[in-house]
CSV table of C-alpha atoms in Angstrom, one decimal:
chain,number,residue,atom,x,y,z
V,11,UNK,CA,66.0,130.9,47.0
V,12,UNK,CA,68.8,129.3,45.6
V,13,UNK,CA,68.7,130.9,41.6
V,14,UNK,CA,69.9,134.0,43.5
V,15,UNK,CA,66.8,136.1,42.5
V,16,UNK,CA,64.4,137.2,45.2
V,17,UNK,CA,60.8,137.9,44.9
V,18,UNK,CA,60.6,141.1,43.2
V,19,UNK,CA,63.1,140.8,41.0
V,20,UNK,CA,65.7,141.5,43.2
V,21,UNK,CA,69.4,140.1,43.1
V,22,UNK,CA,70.7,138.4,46.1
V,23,UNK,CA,74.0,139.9,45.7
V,24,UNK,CA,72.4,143.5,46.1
V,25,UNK,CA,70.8,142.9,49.3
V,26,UNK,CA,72.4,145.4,52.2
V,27,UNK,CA,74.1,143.1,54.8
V,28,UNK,CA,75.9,145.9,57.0
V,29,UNK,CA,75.9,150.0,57.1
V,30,UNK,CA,77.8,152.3,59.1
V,31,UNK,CA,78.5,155.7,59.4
V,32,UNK,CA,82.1,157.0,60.3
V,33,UNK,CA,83.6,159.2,63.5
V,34,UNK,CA,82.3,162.1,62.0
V,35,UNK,CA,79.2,161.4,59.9
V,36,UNK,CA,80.3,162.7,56.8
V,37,UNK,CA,81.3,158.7,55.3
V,38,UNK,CA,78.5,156.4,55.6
V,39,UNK,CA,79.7,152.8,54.3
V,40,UNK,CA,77.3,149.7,53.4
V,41,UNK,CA,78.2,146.5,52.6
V,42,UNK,CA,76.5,143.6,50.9
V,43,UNK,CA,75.7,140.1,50.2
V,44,UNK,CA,77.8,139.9,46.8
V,45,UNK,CA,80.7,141.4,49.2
V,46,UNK,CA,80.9,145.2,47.9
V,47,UNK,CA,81.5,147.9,49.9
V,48,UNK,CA,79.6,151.2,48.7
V,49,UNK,CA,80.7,154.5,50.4
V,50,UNK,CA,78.5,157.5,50.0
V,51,UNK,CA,80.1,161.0,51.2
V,52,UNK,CA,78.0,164.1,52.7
V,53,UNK,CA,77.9,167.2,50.1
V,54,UNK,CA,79.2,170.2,51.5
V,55,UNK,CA,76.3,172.8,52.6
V,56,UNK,CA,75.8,174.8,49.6
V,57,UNK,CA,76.7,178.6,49.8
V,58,UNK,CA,73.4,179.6,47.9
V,59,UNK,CA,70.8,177.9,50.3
V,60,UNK,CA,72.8,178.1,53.7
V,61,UNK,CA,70.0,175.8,55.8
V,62,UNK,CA,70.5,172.8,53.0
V,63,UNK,CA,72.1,169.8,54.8
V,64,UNK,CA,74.8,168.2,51.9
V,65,UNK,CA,72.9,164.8,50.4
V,66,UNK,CA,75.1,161.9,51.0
V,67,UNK,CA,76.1,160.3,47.3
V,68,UNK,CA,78.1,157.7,46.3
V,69,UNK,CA,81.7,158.3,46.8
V,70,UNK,CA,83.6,155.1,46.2
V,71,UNK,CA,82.4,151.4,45.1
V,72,UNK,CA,84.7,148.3,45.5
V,73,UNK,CA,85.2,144.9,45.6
V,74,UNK,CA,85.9,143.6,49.3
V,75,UNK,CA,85.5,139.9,49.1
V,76,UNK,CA,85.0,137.2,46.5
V,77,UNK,CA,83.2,133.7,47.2
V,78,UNK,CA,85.8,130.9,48.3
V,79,UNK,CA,85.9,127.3,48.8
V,80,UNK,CA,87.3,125.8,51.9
V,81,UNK,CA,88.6,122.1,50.3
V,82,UNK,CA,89.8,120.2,53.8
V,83,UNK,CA,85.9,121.2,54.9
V,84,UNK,CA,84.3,121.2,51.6
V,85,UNK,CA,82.3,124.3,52.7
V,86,UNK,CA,81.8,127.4,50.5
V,87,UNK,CA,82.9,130.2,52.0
V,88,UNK,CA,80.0,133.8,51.2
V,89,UNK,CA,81.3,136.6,50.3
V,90,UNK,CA,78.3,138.3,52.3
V,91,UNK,CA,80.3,141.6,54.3
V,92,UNK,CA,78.9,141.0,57.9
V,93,UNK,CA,80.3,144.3,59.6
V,94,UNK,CA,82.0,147.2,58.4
V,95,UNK,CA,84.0,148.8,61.1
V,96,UNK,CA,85.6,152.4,60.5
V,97,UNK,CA,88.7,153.4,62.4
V,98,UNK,CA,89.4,157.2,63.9
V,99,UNK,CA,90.7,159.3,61.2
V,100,UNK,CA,94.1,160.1,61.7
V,101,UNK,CA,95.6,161.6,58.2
V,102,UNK,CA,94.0,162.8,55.3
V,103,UNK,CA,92.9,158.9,54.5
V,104,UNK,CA,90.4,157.2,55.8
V,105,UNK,CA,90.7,153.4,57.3
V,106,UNK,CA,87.9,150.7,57.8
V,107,UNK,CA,87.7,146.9,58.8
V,108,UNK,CA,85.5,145.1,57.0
V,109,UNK,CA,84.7,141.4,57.9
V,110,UNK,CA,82.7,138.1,55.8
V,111,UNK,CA,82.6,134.8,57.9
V,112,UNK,CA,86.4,134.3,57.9
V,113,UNK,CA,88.6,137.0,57.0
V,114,UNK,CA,88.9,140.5,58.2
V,115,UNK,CA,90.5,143.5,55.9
V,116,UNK,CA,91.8,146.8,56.3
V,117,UNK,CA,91.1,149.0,53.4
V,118,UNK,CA,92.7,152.6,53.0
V,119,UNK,CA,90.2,155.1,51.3
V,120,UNK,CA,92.3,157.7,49.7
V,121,UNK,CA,91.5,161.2,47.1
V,122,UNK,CA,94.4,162.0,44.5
V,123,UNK,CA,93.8,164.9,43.1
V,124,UNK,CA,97.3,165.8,41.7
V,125,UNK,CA,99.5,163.7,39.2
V,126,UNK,CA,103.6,163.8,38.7
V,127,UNK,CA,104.4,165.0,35.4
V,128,UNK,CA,107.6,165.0,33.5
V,129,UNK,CA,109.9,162.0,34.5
V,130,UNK,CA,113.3,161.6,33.3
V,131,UNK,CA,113.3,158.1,32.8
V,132,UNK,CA,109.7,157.7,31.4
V,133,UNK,CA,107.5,159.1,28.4
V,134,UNK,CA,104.3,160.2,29.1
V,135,UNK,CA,103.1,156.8,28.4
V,136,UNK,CA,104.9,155.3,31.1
V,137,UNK,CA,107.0,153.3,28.7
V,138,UNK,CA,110.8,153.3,30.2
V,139,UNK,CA,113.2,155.5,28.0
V,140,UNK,CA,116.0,155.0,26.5
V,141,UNK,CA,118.8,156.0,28.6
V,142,UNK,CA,120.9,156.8,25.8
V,143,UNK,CA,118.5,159.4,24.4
V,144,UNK,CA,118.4,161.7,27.9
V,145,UNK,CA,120.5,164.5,27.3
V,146,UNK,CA,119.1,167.1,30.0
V,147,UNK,CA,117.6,166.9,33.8
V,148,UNK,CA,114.4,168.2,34.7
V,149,UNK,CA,112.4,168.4,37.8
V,150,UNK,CA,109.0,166.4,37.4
V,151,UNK,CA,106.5,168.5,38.7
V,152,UNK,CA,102.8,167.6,40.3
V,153,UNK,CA,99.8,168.7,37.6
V,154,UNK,CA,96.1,169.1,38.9
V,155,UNK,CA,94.1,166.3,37.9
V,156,UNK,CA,89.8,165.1,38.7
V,157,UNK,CA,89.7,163.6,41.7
V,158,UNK,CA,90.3,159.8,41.9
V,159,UNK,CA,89.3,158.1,45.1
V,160,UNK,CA,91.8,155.1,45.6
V,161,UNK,CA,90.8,152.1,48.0
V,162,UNK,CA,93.6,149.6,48.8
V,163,UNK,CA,93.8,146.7,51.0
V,164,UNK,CA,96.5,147.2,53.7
V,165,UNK,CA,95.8,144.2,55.5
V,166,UNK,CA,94.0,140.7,55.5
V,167,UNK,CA,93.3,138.9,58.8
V,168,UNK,CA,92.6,135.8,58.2
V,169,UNK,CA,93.0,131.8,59.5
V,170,UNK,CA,91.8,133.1,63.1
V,171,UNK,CA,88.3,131.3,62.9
V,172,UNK,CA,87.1,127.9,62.5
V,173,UNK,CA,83.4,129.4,63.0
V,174,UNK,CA,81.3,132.7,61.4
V,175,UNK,CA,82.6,135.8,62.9
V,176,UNK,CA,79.4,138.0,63.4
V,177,UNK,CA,81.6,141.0,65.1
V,178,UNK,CA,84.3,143.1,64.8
V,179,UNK,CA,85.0,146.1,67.2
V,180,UNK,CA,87.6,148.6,67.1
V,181,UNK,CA,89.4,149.4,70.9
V,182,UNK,CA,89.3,153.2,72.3
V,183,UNK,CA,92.9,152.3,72.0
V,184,UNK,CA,92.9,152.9,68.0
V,185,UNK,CA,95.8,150.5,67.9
V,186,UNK,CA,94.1,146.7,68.3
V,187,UNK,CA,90.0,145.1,68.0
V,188,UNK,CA,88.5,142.4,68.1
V,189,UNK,CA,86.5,139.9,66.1
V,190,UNK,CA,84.2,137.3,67.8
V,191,UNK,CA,82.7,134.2,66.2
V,192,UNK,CA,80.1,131.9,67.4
V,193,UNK,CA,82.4,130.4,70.0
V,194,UNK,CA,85.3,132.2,70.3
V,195,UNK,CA,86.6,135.7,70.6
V,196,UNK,CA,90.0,136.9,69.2
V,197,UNK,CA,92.4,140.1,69.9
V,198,UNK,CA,94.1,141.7,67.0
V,199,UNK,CA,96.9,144.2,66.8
V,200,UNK,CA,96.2,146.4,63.3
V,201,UNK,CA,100.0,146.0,62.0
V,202,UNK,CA,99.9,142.6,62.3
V,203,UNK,CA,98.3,139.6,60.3
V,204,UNK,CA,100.0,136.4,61.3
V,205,UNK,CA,98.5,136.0,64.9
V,206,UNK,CA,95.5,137.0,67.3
V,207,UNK,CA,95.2,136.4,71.0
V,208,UNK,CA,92.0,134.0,72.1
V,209,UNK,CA,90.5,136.2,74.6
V,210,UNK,CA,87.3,134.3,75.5
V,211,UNK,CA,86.6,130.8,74.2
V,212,UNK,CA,83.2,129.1,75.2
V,213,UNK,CA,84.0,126.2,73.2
V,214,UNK,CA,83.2,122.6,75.7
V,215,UNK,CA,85.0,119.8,74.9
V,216,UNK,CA,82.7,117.9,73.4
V,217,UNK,CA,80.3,119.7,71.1
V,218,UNK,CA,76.7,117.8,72.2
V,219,UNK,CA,77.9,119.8,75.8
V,220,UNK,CA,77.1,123.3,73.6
V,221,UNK,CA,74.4,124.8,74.9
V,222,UNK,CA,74.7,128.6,74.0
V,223,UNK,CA,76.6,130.4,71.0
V,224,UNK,CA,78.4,134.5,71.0
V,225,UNK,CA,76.1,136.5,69.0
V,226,UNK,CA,77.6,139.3,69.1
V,227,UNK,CA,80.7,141.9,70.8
V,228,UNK,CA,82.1,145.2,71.7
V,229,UNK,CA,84.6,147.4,73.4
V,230,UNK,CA,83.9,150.0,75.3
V,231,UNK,CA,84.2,152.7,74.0
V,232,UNK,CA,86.3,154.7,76.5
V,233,UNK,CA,88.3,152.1,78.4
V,234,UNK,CA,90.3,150.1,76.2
V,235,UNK,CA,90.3,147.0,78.9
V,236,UNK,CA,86.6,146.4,79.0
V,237,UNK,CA,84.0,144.5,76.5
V,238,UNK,CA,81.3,142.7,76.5
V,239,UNK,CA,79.8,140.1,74.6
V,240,UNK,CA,75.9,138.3,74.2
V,241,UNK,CA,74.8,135.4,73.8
V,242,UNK,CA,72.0,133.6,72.7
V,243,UNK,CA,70.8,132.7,75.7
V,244,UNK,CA,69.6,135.8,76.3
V,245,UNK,CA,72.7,137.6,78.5
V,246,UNK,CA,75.7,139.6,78.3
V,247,UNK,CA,79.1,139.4,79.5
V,248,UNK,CA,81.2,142.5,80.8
V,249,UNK,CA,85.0,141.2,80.9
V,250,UNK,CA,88.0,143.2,82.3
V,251,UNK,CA,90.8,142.1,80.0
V,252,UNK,CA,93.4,143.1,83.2
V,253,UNK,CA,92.0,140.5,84.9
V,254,UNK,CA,93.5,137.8,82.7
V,255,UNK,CA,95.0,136.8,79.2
V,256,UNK,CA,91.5,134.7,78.9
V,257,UNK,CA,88.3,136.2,80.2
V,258,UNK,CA,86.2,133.0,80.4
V,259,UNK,CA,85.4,134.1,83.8
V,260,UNK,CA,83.5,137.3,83.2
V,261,UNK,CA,83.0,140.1,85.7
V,262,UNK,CA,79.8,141.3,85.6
V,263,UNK,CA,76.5,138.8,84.5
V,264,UNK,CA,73.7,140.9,82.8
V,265,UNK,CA,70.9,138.4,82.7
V,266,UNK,CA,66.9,139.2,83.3
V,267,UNK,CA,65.3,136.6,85.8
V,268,UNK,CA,62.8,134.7,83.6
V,269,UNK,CA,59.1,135.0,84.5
V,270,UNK,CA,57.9,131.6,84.4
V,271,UNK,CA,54.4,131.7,84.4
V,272,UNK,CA,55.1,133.3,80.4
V,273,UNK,CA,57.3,130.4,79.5
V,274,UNK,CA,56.9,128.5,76.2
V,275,UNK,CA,58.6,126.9,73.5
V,276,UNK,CA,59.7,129.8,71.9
V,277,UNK,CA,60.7,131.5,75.1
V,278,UNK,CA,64.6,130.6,75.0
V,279,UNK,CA,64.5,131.6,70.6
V,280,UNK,CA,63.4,134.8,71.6
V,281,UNK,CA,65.1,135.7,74.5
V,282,UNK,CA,68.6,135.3,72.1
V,283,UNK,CA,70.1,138.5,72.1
V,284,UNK,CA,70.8,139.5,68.3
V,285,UNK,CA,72.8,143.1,69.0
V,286,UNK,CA,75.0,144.9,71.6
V,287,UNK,CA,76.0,148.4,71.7
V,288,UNK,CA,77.6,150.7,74.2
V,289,UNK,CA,75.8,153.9,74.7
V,290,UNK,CA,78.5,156.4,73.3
V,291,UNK,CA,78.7,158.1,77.2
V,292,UNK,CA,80.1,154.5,77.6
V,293,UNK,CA,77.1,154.3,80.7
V,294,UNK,CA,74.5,152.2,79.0
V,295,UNK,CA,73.6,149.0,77.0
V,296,UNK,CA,71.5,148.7,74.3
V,297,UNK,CA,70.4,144.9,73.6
V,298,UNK,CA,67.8,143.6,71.0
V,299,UNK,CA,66.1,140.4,71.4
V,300,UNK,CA,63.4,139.0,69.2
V,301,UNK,CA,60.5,141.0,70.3
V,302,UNK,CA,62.2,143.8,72.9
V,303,UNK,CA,65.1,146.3,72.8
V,304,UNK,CA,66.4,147.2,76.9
V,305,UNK,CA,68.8,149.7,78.1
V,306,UNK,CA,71.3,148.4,81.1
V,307,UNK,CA,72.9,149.9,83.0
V,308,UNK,CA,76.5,149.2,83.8
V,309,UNK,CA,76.0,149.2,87.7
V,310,UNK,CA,73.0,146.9,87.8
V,311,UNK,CA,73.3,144.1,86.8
V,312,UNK,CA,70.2,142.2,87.9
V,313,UNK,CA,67.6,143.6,85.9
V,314,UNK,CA,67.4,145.9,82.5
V,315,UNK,CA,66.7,149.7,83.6
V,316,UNK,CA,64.4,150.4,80.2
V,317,UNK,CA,62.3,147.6,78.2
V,318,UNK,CA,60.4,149.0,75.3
V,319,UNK,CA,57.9,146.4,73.2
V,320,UNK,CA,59.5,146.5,69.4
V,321,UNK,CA,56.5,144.5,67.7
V,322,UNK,CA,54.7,143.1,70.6
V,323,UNK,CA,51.7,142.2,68.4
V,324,UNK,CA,53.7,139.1,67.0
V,325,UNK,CA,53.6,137.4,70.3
V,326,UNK,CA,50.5,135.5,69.1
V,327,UNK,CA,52.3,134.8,65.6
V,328,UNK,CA,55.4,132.9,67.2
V,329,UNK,CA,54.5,129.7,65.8
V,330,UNK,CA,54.2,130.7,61.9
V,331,UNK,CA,57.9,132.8,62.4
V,332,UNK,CA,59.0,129.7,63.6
V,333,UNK,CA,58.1,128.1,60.9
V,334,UNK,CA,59.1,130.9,57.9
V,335,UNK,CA,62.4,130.9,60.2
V,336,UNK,CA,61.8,134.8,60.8
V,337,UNK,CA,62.2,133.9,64.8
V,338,UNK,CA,65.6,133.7,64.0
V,339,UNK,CA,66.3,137.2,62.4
V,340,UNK,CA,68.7,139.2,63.9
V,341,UNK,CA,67.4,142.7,64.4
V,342,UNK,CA,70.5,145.9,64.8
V,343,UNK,CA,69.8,148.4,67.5
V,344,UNK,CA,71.3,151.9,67.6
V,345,UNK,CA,71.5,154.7,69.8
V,346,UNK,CA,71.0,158.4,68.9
V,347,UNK,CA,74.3,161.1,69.3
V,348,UNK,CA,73.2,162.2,72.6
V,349,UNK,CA,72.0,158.4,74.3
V,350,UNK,CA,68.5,160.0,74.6
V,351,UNK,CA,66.6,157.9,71.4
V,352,UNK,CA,67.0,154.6,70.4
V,353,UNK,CA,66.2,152.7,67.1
V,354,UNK,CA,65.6,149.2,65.1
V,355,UNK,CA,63.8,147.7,63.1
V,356,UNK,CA,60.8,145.5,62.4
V,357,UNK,CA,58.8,143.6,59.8
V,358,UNK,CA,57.0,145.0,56.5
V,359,UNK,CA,59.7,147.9,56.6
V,360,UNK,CA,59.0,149.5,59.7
V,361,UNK,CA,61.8,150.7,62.3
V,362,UNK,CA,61.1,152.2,65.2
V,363,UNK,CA,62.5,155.0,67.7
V,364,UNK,CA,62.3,155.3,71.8
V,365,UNK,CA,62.6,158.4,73.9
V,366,UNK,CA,64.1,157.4,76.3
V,367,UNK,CA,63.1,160.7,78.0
V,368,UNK,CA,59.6,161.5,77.1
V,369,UNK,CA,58.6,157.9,76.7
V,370,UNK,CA,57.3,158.3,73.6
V,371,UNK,CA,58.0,155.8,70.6
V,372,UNK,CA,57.0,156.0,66.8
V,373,UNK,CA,56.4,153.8,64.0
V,374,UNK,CA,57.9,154.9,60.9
V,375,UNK,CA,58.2,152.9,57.4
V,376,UNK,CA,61.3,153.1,54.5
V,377,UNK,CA,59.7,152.3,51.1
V,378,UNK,CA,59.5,154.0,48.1
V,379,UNK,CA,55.9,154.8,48.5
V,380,UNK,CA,56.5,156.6,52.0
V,381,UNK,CA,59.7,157.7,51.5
V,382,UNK,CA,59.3,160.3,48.2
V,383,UNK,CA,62.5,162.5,48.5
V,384,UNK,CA,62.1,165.6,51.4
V,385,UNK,CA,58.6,164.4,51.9
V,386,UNK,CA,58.1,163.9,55.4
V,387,UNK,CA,57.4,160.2,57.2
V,388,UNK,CA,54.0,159.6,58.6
V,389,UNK,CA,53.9,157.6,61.5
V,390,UNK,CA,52.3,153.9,61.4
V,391,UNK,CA,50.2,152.0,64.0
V,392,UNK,CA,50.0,148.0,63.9
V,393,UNK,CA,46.7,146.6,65.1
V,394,UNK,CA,46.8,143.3,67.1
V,395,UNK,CA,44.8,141.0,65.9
V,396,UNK,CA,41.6,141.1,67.1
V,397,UNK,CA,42.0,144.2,68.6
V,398,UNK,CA,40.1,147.9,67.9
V,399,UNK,CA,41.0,148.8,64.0
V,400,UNK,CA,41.6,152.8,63.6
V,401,UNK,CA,42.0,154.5,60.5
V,402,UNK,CA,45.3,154.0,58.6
V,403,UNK,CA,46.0,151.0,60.9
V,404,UNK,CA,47.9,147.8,59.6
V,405,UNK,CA,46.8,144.7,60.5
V,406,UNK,CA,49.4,142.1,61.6
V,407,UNK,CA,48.0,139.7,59.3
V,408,UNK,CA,48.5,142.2,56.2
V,409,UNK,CA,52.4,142.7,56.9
V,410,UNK,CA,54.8,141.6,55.0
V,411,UNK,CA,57.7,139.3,56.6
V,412,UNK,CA,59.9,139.5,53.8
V,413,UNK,CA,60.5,143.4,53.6
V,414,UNK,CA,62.5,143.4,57.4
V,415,UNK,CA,64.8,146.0,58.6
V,416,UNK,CA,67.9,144.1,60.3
V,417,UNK,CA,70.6,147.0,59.9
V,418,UNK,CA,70.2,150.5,60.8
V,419,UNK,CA,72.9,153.2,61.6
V,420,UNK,CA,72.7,156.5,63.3
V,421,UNK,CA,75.0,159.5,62.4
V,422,UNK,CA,77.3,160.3,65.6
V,423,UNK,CA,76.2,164.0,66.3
V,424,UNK,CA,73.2,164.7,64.0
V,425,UNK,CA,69.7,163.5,63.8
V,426,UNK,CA,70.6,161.6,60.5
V,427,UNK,CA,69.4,158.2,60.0
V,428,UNK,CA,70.5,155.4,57.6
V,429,UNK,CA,68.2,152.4,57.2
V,430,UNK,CA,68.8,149.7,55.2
V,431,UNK,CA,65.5,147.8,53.5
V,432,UNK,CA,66.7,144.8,51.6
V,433,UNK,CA,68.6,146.3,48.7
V,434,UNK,CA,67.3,150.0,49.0
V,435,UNK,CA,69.6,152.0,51.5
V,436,UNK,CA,67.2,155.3,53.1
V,437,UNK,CA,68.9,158.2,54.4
V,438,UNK,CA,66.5,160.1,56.9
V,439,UNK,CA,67.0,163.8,58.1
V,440,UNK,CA,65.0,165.6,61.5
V,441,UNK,CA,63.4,168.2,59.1
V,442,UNK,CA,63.9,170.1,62.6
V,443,UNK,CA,67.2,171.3,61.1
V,444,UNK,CA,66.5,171.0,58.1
V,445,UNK,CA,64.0,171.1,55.1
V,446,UNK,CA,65.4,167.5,54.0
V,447,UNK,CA,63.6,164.6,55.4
C-alpha cells in the first residue's frame, strides 16, 4: 500500500526487515524498513533470583540509512536494512555490517562511561579560552559519567552493485566478506571502501538469456576459501575461491532431481531457494524453499539428506499465493547452537522447529494473544482442507497471509529465539532453563 500505513494501523517504516543475534548472544540487532537499526542488550542474571535469564532491552537505536534517488536511473533507492551482519568482537567495541540494496556500512557500537574534565585551553562549556588569561597548568582528569552508548559509521561500501544485494557474509577470516546481488557476487576487504573483487558473476550477455537470479550467500564458516551461493532455481553452489580469482565454475552442484510426475506451473516458483546457512559445525546446509526446509550435506551432493514439510497444506492454495504474490516470499531458516533443531517461519504467525534427532516438529505462533510475557507457547495444528478437524485446529482457509514470519534468529549457544512478526520483535526462552518463556 503506497500511503505507507498497513492494515492495522501499522507504519511501513516499522516493519522488521532483518534480526540477528551476535558471536555471543548477549547483542541481538534488528533492522527495518524505515532503515533503523535497534540493538537490544541481555540483562545480567540478577543476584536476588540466581535461575532468572537477563531480558534483552533496548540498548542502542540509530539511523543506518536514509531513502536516496539514483538520477542517471531515475530509481529510488529504499532505505529498507536487508541484513545485519555482526563481526567477532575483538576490543571492548562492538562492529556490525549492515546492508539496504546498494550500500554496505560498518558501524562501531561503543559505551562511554567516563568524561575528561578540566582542560587548559577550554571552559567547561567547551568554548576555547583565552590564552592570555591561563596563568597555571593542570592535568585534566577523567570524571564518571551515565553510560552513553556511541554508534559511528567507520565505513560505507558503496558503488559495487548495479542490482539489490540480498546478502552480506562475514569470512572466518574476520578480515574480508562478501555481499552478493541478484547477479553478481563481490569480495570486500573491511579497511577498504574504494574497490571489491567480482568473485562470481552470472550475468549473460544479453539479458533475455537470464534464466536464473542469486538469492542468497555465505562463507563457511571455518574455511575462509569456501562459500556457497542459491539460486532461484532451486540449487546451490559450493565454490573454492583457491581455485580461481572468479568462481563461475563452481565445485560442487547441490541440486534435487525433479520428480516429474508432480510438475506444474508453480513447480519452478517454489522450488526457488529463499535462504542458505551453514550449520555452525560447518557440516551441513540448511535451505528454505517455498513450501520445504532440507538439510545437505557437504559430501552428497545428489540429493538433500533431511526434507521436512514447512506448511504442506498450501499445496492446494498455489494458485491464490500466486495471485496475492505470497509465492514469492522469502522465508529465513536457522539452525539451533548445537545443529540438532532447526526453524522458520510460516503464514498467520506461525514458525516452526525440526528435531532433527527425534523427528519431531512443532507449530508454535508469536502474537500478542499467545505470547503474554513468561507464559508458555501452546503448540498449533493446521487442518488441510478437507481433511479431519480436531479440537483447537486452524483451518487453512481461516489463516491469515498477511501476518508471515520471514526473519527469525537463533542465539549461538542457548535455546533463545528471536522472531520477528511484522513490526512486533518476540524473544522466546526453553523454560527448560529457565522460568522465562
Amino acid at each position: 500500500q503506497h500511503s505507507g500505513v498497513l492494515a492495522g494501523g501499522i507504519a511501513e517504516t516499522d516493519i522488521i526487515s532483518t534480526v540477528e543475534f551476535n558471536h555471543t548472544g548477549e547483542l541481538l540487532a534488528t533492522g527495518d524498513k524505515g532503515g533503523r537499526v535497534v540493538i537490544f542488550q541481555r540483562e545480567p542474571e540478577s543476584k536476588t533470583e540466581p535461575f532468572s535469564q537477563g531480558e534483552y532491552n533496548v540498548y542502542s537505536t540509530f539511523q543506518s540509512h536514509e531513502p536516496e534517488f539514483d538520477y542517471l536511473k531515475s530509481l529510488e533507492i529504499e532505505e529498507k536494512i536487508n541484513k545485519i551482519r555482526w563481526l567477532p568482537q575483538q576490543n571492548a567495541a562492538h562492529f556490525l555490517l549492515s546492508t539496504n540494496d546498494k550500500t554496505i556500512k560498518l558501524w562501531k557500537v561503543s559505551e562511554r562511561d567516563k568524561r575528561p574534565e578540566g582542560y587548559n585551553l577550554k571552559d567547561e562549556e567547551g568554548r576555547i579560552k583565552d590564552i592570555s588569561t591561563v596563568t597555571s597548568l593542570q592535568v585534566p582528569v577523567l570524571k564518571p559519567m551515565d553510560l552513553m552508548v556511541e554508534v559511528s559509521p567507520r565505513r560505507v561500501f558503496a558503488n559495487a552493485h548495479t542490482y539489490h544485494v540480498n546478502s552480506i557474509s562475514v569470512n572466518s577470516d574476520y578480515e574480508t566478506y562478501m555481499s552478493a546481488d541478484d547477479l553478481r557476487i563481490n569480495l570486500w576487504h573491511l579497511d577498504i571502501t574504494d574497490r571489491s573483487f567480482n568473485i562470481v558473476d552470472i550475468k549473460p550477455v544479453n539479458m533475455e538469456d537470464l534464466t536464473e537470479v542469486i538469492t542468497a550467500a555465505e562463507f563457511h564458516p571455518h574455511h575462509c576459501n569456501l562459500f556457497v551461493y542459491s539460486s532461484s532455481k532451486g540449487t546451490l553452489r559450493l565454490c573454492d575461491m583457491r581455485e580461481a580469482a572468479l568462481c563461475d565454475k563452481h565445485s560442487k552442484l547441490f541440486e534435487e532431481p525433479e520428480d516429474p510426475s508432480a510438475r506444474s506451473f508453480f513447480s519452478e516458483i517454489i522450488s526457488s531457494v529463499s535462504d542458505v546457512k551453514f550449520s555452525h559445525s560447518g557440516r551441513y546446509l540448511l535451505t528454505r524453499d517455498y513450501l520445504t526446509a532440507k538439510v545437505w550435506d557437504l559430501n552428497m551432493e545428489s540429493k538433500p539428506l533431511e526434507t521436512y514439510q514447512v506448511h504442506d497444506y498450501l499445496r492446494s492454495k498455489l494458485c491464490s499465493l500466486y495471485e496475492n504474490d505470497c509465492i514469492f516470499d522469502k522465508f529465513e531458516c536457522a539452525w539451533n547452537g548445537s545443529d540438532s533443531v532447526i526453524m522458520t517461519g510460516a503464514y498467520n504467525n506461525f514458525f516452526r522447529m525440526f528435531d532433527r534427532n527425534t523427528k519431531r516438529d512443532v507449530t508454535l505462533e508469536a502474537s500478542r494473544e499467545s505470547s503474554k510475557p513468561r507464559a508458555v507457547l501452546k503448540p498449533r495444528r493446521v487442518c488441510a482442507a478437507g481433511g479431519k478437524r480436531r479440537k483447537d485446529d486452524i483451518s487453512v482457509d481461516s489463516l491469515d497471509f498477511t501476518k508471515k514470519i520471514l526473519h527469525t534468529a537463533w542465539h549461538p549457544t542457548e535455546n533463545i529465539i528471536a522472531i520477528a512478526a511484522t513490526n512486533n520483535l518476540y524473544i522466546f526462552q526453553d523454560k527448560l532453563n529457565s522460568e522465562m518463556h
